Amino acid sequence: VPAQAPTAAAPEPAPAADPQSIAAARGAIKQTRGSGAGRSRSDDAAAADADAHPDDPDADSDDLGADALLSRELGAEMIEEIRHQ
């Protein structure tokens, strides 16, 4: 007689949520988008690009490395450098 593989028990279905709990949870959801939520981000980016000027001093490219750029713009400091072998 061949051995039969044990059958796995079917998982029990999750209990149905109480309608009052569902209503309370939905009522607690905070609005995360402002009134301009209908506009897409690409529209915002296009509007910003239209106002850009090639001689903008904030858009300078000094060919700085990441460390120098972070130091200049954010005041970042190197705490410790770990050398990997």
CSV table of N, CA, C and O in Angstrom, one decimal:
chain,number,residue,atom,x,y,z
A,1,VAL,N,0.9,-1.2,0.0
A,1,VAL,CA,0.0,0.0,0.0
A,1,VAL,C,0.9,1.2,0.0
A,1,VAL,O,1.7,1.4,0.9
A,2,PRO,N,0.8,2.1,-1.0
A,2,PRO,CA,1.6,3.3,-1.1
A,2,PRO,C,1.2,4.3,0.0
A,2,PRO,O,0.0,4.4,0.3
A,3,ALA,N,2.2,5.0,0.5
A,3,ALA,CA,1.9,6.0,1.6
A,3,ALA,C,1.3,7.2,0.9
A,3,ALA,O,1.8,7.6,-0.1
A,4,GLN,N,0.3,7.8,1.5
A,4,GLN,CA,-0.3,9.0,1.0
A,4,GLN,C,0.3,10.2,1.7
A,4,GLN,O,0.6,10.2,2.8
A,5,ALA,N,0.5,11.2,0.9
A,5,ALA,CA,1.0,12.5,1.4
A,5,ALA,C,-0.1,13.1,2.3
A,5,ALA,O,-1.3,13.1,2.0
A,6,PRO,N,0.4,13.7,3.4
A,6,PRO,CA,-0.6,14.3,4.3
A,6,PRO,C,-1.2,15.5,3.6
A,6,PRO,O,-0.6,16.3,2.9
A,7,THR,N,-2.5,15.7,3.8
A,7,THR,CA,-3.2,16.8,3.3
A,7,THR,C,-3.2,18.0,4.2
A,7,THR,O,-3.3,17.8,5.4
A,8,ALA,N,-2.9,19.2,3.7
A,8,ALA,CA,-2.9,20.4,4.5
A,8,ALA,C,-4.3,20.8,4.8
A,8,ALA,O,-5.2,20.8,3.9
A,9,ALA,N,-4.5,21.3,6.0
A,9,ALA,CA,-5.8,21.8,6.4
A,9,ALA,C,-6.0,23.1,5.7
A,9,ALA,O,-5.1,23.9,5.6
A,10,ALA,N,-7.2,23.3,5.2
A,10,ALA,CA,-7.5,24.6,4.6
A,10,ALA,C,-7.5,25.7,5.6
A,10,ALA,O,-8.0,25.5,6.7
A,11,PRO,N,-6.9,26.9,5.3
A,11,PRO,CA,-6.9,28.0,6.3
A,11,PRO,C,-8.3,28.5,6.5
A,11,PRO,O,-9.2,28.5,5.7
A,12,GLU,N,-8.5,28.9,7.8
A,12,GLU,CA,-9.9,29.4,8.1
A,12,GLU,C,-10.0,30.8,7.5
A,12,GLU,O,-9.1,31.6,7.5
A,13,PRO,N,-11.2,31.1,7.0
A,13,PRO,CA,-11.4,32.4,6.5
A,13,PRO,C,-11.4,33.5,7.6
A,13,PRO,O,-11.7,33.2,8.7
A,14,ALA,N,-10.9,34.6,7.2
A,14,ALA,CA,-10.9,35.7,8.2
A,14,ALA,C,-12.3,36.1,8.6
A,14,ALA,O,-13.2,36.1,7.7
A,15,PRO,N,-12.5,36.5,9.8
A,15,PRO,CA,-13.8,36.9,10.2
A,15,PRO,C,-14.2,38.2,9.5
A,15,PRO,O,-13.4,39.1,9.2
A,16,ALA,N,-15.5,38.4,9.2
A,16,ALA,CA,-15.9,39.6,8.6
A,16,ALA,C,-15.8,40.8,9.5
A,16,ALA,O,-16.0,40.6,10.7
A,17,ALA,N,-15.5,41.9,9.0
A,17,ALA,CA,-15.3,43.1,9.8
A,17,ALA,C,-16.7,43.7,10.1
A,17,ALA,O,-17.6,43.6,9.3
A,18,ASP,N,-16.7,44.3,11.2
A,18,ASP,CA,-17.9,44.9,11.7
A,18,ASP,C,-18.2,46.2,10.9
A,18,ASP,O,-17.2,47.0,10.7
A,19,PRO,N,-19.4,46.4,10.4
A,19,PRO,CA,-19.6,47.7,9.6
A,19,PRO,C,-19.3,49.0,10.3
A,19,PRO,O,-18.9,49.9,9.7
A,20,GLN,N,-19.5,49.0,11.6
A,20,GLN,CA,-19.2,50.2,12.4
A,20,GLN,C,-17.7,50.4,12.5
A,20,GLN,O,-17.3,51.6,12.4
A,21,SER,N,-17.0,49.3,12.5
A,21,SER,CA,-15.5,49.5,12.5
A,21,SER,C,-15.0,50.0,11.2
A,21,SER,O,-14.1,50.8,11.1
A,22,ILE,N,-15.6,49.5,10.2
A,22,ILE,CA,-15.2,50.0,8.8
A,22,ILE,C,-15.5,51.4,8.7
A,22,ILE,O,-14.7,52.2,8.2
A,23,ALA,N,-16.7,51.9,9.1
A,23,ALA,CA,-17.1,53.3,9.0
A,23,ALA,C,-16.2,54.2,9.9
A,23,ALA,O,-15.8,55.2,9.4
A,24,ALA,N,-15.8,53.7,11.0
A,24,ALA,CA,-14.9,54.5,11.9
A,24,ALA,C,-13.5,54.6,11.3
A,24,ALA,O,-12.9,55.6,11.3
A,25,ALA,N,-13.0,53.5,10.7
A,25,ALA,CA,-11.7,53.5,10.0
A,25,ALA,C,-11.7,54.5,8.8
A,25,ALA,O,-10.8,55.3,8.6
A,26,ARG,N,-12.8,54.4,8.0
A,26,ARG,CA,-12.9,55.3,6.9
A,26,ARG,C,-13.0,56.8,7.3
A,26,ARG,O,-12.5,57.7,6.7
A,27,GLY,N,-13.7,57.0,8.4
A,27,GLY,CA,-13.8,58.4,8.9
A,27,GLY,C,-12.5,58.9,9.5
A,27,GLY,O,-12.3,60.2,9.6
A,28,ALA,N,-11.6,58.1,9.9
A,28,ALA,CA,-10.3,58.5,10.5
A,28,ALA,C,-9.3,58.8,9.4
A,28,ALA,O,-8.2,59.2,9.8
A,29,ILE,N,-9.5,58.5,8.2
A,29,ILE,CA,-8.6,58.7,7.1
A,29,ILE,C,-8.4,60.2,6.9
A,29,ILE,O,-9.4,61.0,6.7
A,30,LYS,N,-7.1,60.7,7.0
A,30,LYS,CA,-6.9,62.1,6.8
A,30,LYS,C,-6.6,62.4,5.3
A,30,LYS,O,-6.1,61.6,4.6
A,31,GLN,N,-7.1,63.6,5.0
A,31,GLN,CA,-6.9,64.1,3.6
A,31,GLN,C,-5.4,64.3,3.4
A,31,GLN,O,-4.8,65.1,4.2
A,32,THR,N,-4.7,63.7,2.4
A,32,THR,CA,-3.3,63.9,2.2
A,32,THR,C,-3.0,64.8,1.0
A,32,THR,O,-1.9,65.2,0.9
A,33,ARG,N,-3.9,65.0,0.2
A,33,ARG,CA,-3.7,65.8,-1.0
A,33,ARG,C,-4.5,67.1,-0.9
A,33,ARG,O,-5.6,67.1,-0.5
A,34,GLY,N,-3.8,68.2,-1.4
A,34,GLY,CA,-4.5,69.5,-1.4
A,34,GLY,C,-5.5,69.6,-2.5
A,34,GLY,O,-5.8,68.7,-3.2
A,35,SER,N,-6.0,70.8,-2.6
A,35,SER,CA,-7.0,71.1,-3.6
A,35,SER,C,-6.5,71.0,-5.1
A,35,SER,O,-7.3,70.8,-6.0
A,36,GLY,N,-5.2,71.0,-5.2
A,36,GLY,CA,-4.6,70.9,-6.6
A,36,GLY,C,-4.3,69.5,-7.0
A,36,GLY,O,-3.5,69.2,-7.8
A,37,ALA,N,-4.9,68.5,-6.3
A,37,ALA,CA,-4.7,67.1,-6.6
A,37,ALA,C,-5.0,66.7,-8.0
A,37,ALA,O,-4.6,65.7,-8.5
A,38,GLY,N,-5.9,67.5,-8.7
A,38,GLY,CA,-6.3,67.1,-10.0
A,38,GLY,C,-5.2,67.3,-11.0
A,38,GLY,O,-5.2,66.7,-12.1
A,39,ARG,N,-4.2,68.2,-10.7
A,39,ARG,CA,-3.1,68.4,-11.7
A,39,ARG,C,-2.1,67.3,-11.5
A,39,ARG,O,-1.8,66.8,-10.4
A,40,SER,N,-1.5,66.9,-12.6
A,40,SER,CA,-0.4,65.9,-12.6
A,40,SER,C,0.9,66.6,-12.2
A,40,SER,O,1.1,67.8,-12.4
A,41,ARG,N,1.8,65.8,-11.8
A,41,ARG,CA,3.2,66.3,-11.4
A,41,ARG,C,3.9,66.7,-12.7
A,41,ARG,O,4.7,67.6,-12.6
A,42,SER,N,3.6,66.1,-13.8
A,42,SER,CA,4.3,66.5,-15.0
A,42,SER,C,3.9,67.9,-15.4
A,42,SER,O,4.7,68.7,-16.0
A,43,ASP,N,2.6,68.3,-15.1
A,43,ASP,CA,2.2,69.7,-15.4
A,43,ASP,C,3.0,70.6,-14.5
A,43,ASP,O,3.4,71.7,-15.0
A,44,ASP,N,3.2,70.3,-13.3
A,44,ASP,CA,3.9,71.1,-12.4
A,44,ASP,C,5.4,71.3,-12.8
A,44,ASP,O,5.9,72.4,-12.8
A,45,ALA,N,6.0,70.2,-13.2
A,45,ALA,CA,7.4,70.2,-13.7
A,45,ALA,C,7.5,71.0,-15.0
A,45,ALA,O,8.4,71.8,-15.2
A,46,ALA,N,6.5,70.9,-15.9
A,46,ALA,CA,6.5,71.7,-17.1
A,46,ALA,C,6.4,73.2,-16.8
A,46,ALA,O,7.1,74.0,-17.4
A,47,ALA,N,5.6,73.6,-15.9
A,47,ALA,CA,5.5,75.0,-15.5
A,47,ALA,C,6.8,75.5,-14.9
A,47,ALA,O,7.2,76.6,-15.2
A,48,ALA,N,7.4,74.7,-14.0
A,48,ALA,CA,8.7,75.1,-13.4
A,48,ALA,C,9.8,75.2,-14.5
A,48,ALA,O,10.6,76.1,-14.5
A,49,ASP,N,9.8,74.3,-15.5
A,49,ASP,CA,10.8,74.4,-16.5
A,49,ASP,C,10.6,75.6,-17.4
A,49,ASP,O,11.5,76.2,-17.9
A,50,ALA,N,9.3,76.0,-17.6
A,50,ALA,CA,9.0,77.2,-18.4
A,50,ALA,C,9.6,78.4,-17.8
A,50,ALA,O,10.0,79.4,-18.5
A,51,ASP,N,9.6,78.5,-16.5
A,51,ASP,CA,10.1,79.7,-15.8
A,51,ASP,C,11.6,79.6,-15.6
A,51,ASP,O,12.2,80.6,-15.1
A,52,ALA,N,12.3,78.5,-15.9
A,52,ALA,CA,13.7,78.4,-15.7
A,52,ALA,C,14.5,79.3,-16.6
A,52,ALA,O,14.1,79.6,-17.8
A,53,HIS,N,15.6,79.8,-16.2
A,53,HIS,CA,16.5,80.7,-17.0
A,53,HIS,C,17.9,80.1,-17.0
A,53,HIS,O,18.4,79.6,-16.0
A,54,PRO,N,18.5,80.1,-18.2
A,54,PRO,CA,19.8,79.4,-18.3
A,54,PRO,C,20.9,80.1,-17.4
A,54,PRO,O,21.9,79.4,-17.0
A,55,ASP,N,20.8,81.3,-17.0
A,55,ASP,CA,21.7,82.0,-16.2
A,55,ASP,C,21.4,82.0,-14.7
A,55,ASP,O,21.8,82.8,-14.0
A,56,ASP,N,20.5,81.1,-14.3
A,56,ASP,CA,20.1,81.0,-13.0
A,56,ASP,C,21.3,80.7,-12.1
A,56,ASP,O,21.9,79.6,-12.3
A,57,PRO,N,21.6,81.5,-11.1
A,57,PRO,CA,22.7,81.2,-10.2
A,57,PRO,C,22.6,80.0,-9.4
A,57,PRO,O,23.5,79.4,-8.9
A,58,ASP,N,21.3,79.6,-9.1
A,58,ASP,CA,21.1,78.3,-8.3
A,58,ASP,C,21.3,77.1,-9.2
A,58,ASP,O,21.4,76.0,-8.6
A,59,ALA,N,21.4,77.2,-10.5
A,59,ALA,CA,21.6,76.1,-11.3
A,59,ALA,C,23.0,76.0,-11.8
A,59,ALA,O,23.2,75.4,-12.9
A,60,ASP,N,24.0,76.6,-11.1
A,60,ASP,CA,25.3,76.5,-11.6
A,60,ASP,C,25.9,75.1,-11.5
A,60,ASP,O,25.4,74.3,-10.7
A,61,SER,N,26.8,74.8,-12.4
A,61,SER,CA,27.4,73.5,-12.3
A,61,SER,C,28.9,73.7,-12.2
A,61,SER,O,29.6,74.1,-13.1
A,62,ASP,N,29.4,73.5,-11.0
A,62,ASP,CA,30.8,73.7,-10.7
A,62,ASP,C,31.6,72.4,-10.8
A,62,ASP,O,32.7,72.3,-10.4
A,63,ASP,N,30.9,71.4,-11.3
A,63,ASP,CA,31.5,70.0,-11.4
A,63,ASP,C,32.0,69.6,-10.0
A,63,ASP,O,33.2,69.1,-9.9
A,64,LEU,N,31.3,69.8,-9.0
A,64,LEU,CA,31.6,69.4,-7.6
A,64,LEU,C,31.3,67.9,-7.4
A,64,LEU,O,30.3,67.4,-8.0
A,65,GLY,N,32.1,67.3,-6.7
A,65,GLY,CA,31.8,65.9,-6.3
A,65,GLY,C,30.7,65.9,-5.2
A,65,GLY,O,30.3,66.9,-4.7
A,66,ALA,N,30.2,64.7,-4.9
A,66,ALA,CA,29.1,64.6,-4.0
A,66,ALA,C,29.5,65.2,-2.6
A,66,ALA,O,28.7,65.9,-2.0
A,67,ASP,N,30.7,64.9,-2.1
A,67,ASP,CA,31.1,65.4,-0.8
A,67,ASP,C,31.2,66.9,-0.8
A,67,ASP,O,30.7,67.6,0.2
A,68,ALA,N,31.8,67.5,-1.8
A,68,ALA,CA,31.9,69.0,-1.8
A,68,ALA,C,30.6,69.6,-2.0
A,68,ALA,O,30.3,70.7,-1.4
A,69,LEU,N,29.7,69.1,-2.8
A,69,LEU,CA,28.4,69.6,-3.0
A,69,LEU,C,27.6,69.6,-1.7
A,69,LEU,O,26.9,70.6,-1.4
A,70,LEU,N,27.6,68.5,-1.0
A,70,LEU,CA,26.9,68.4,0.2
A,70,LEU,C,27.4,69.3,1.3
A,70,LEU,O,26.7,69.9,2.0
A,71,SER,N,28.7,69.5,1.3
A,71,SER,CA,29.3,70.4,2.2
A,71,SER,C,28.9,71.8,1.9
A,71,SER,O,28.6,72.6,2.8
A,72,ARG,N,29.0,72.2,0.7
A,72,ARG,CA,28.6,73.6,0.3
A,72,ARG,C,27.2,73.9,0.5
A,72,ARG,O,26.8,74.9,1.0
A,73,GLU,N,26.3,73.0,0.1
A,73,GLU,CA,24.9,73.3,0.1
A,73,GLU,C,24.2,73.1,1.4
A,73,GLU,O,23.3,73.8,1.8
A,74,LEU,N,24.7,72.0,2.1
A,74,LEU,CA,24.0,71.6,3.4
A,74,LEU,C,24.8,71.7,4.6
A,74,LEU,O,24.4,71.5,5.7
A,75,GLY,N,26.1,72.1,4.4
A,75,GLY,CA,27.0,72.2,5.6
A,75,GLY,C,27.4,70.8,6.1
A,75,GLY,O,27.7,70.7,7.3
A,76,ALA,N,27.3,69.8,5.3
A,76,ALA,CA,27.6,68.4,5.7
A,76,ALA,C,29.1,68.3,6.0
A,76,ALA,O,29.9,69.0,5.4
A,77,GLU,N,29.4,67.5,7.0
A,77,GLU,CA,30.8,67.2,7.4
A,77,GLU,C,31.0,65.7,7.5
A,77,GLU,O,30.1,64.9,7.8
A,78,MET,N,32.2,65.3,7.1
A,78,MET,CA,32.6,63.9,7.1
A,78,MET,C,32.8,63.5,8.6
A,78,MET,O,33.6,64.2,9.3
A,79,ILE,N,32.1,62.6,9.1
A,79,ILE,CA,32.3,62.1,10.5
A,79,ILE,C,33.4,61.1,10.6
A,79,ILE,O,34.4,61.3,11.4
A,80,GLU,N,33.4,60.1,9.8
A,80,GLU,CA,34.4,59.1,9.8
A,80,GLU,C,34.4,58.4,8.4
A,80,GLU,O,33.4,58.2,7.8
A,81,GLU,N,35.5,58.1,7.9
A,81,GLU,CA,35.7,57.4,6.7
A,81,GLU,C,36.2,56.0,7.0
A,81,GLU,O,37.2,55.9,7.6
A,82,ILE,N,35.5,55.0,6.5
A,82,ILE,CA,35.9,53.7,6.7
A,82,ILE,C,36.5,53.1,5.4
A,82,ILE,O,35.8,53.1,4.4
A,83,ARG,N,37.7,52.8,5.5
A,83,ARG,CA,38.4,52.2,4.3
A,83,ARG,C,38.1,50.7,4.3
A,83,ARG,O,38.4,50.0,5.2
A,84,HIS,N,37.7,50.3,3.1
A,84,HIS,CA,37.5,48.9,2.9
A,84,HIS,C,38.7,48.3,2.1
A,84,HIS,O,39.2,48.9,1.3
A,85,GLN,N,39.1,47.1,2.5
A,85,GLN,CA,40.3,46.5,1.9
A,85,GLN,C,39.9,45.6,0.7
A,85,GLN,O,39.0,45.0,0.6
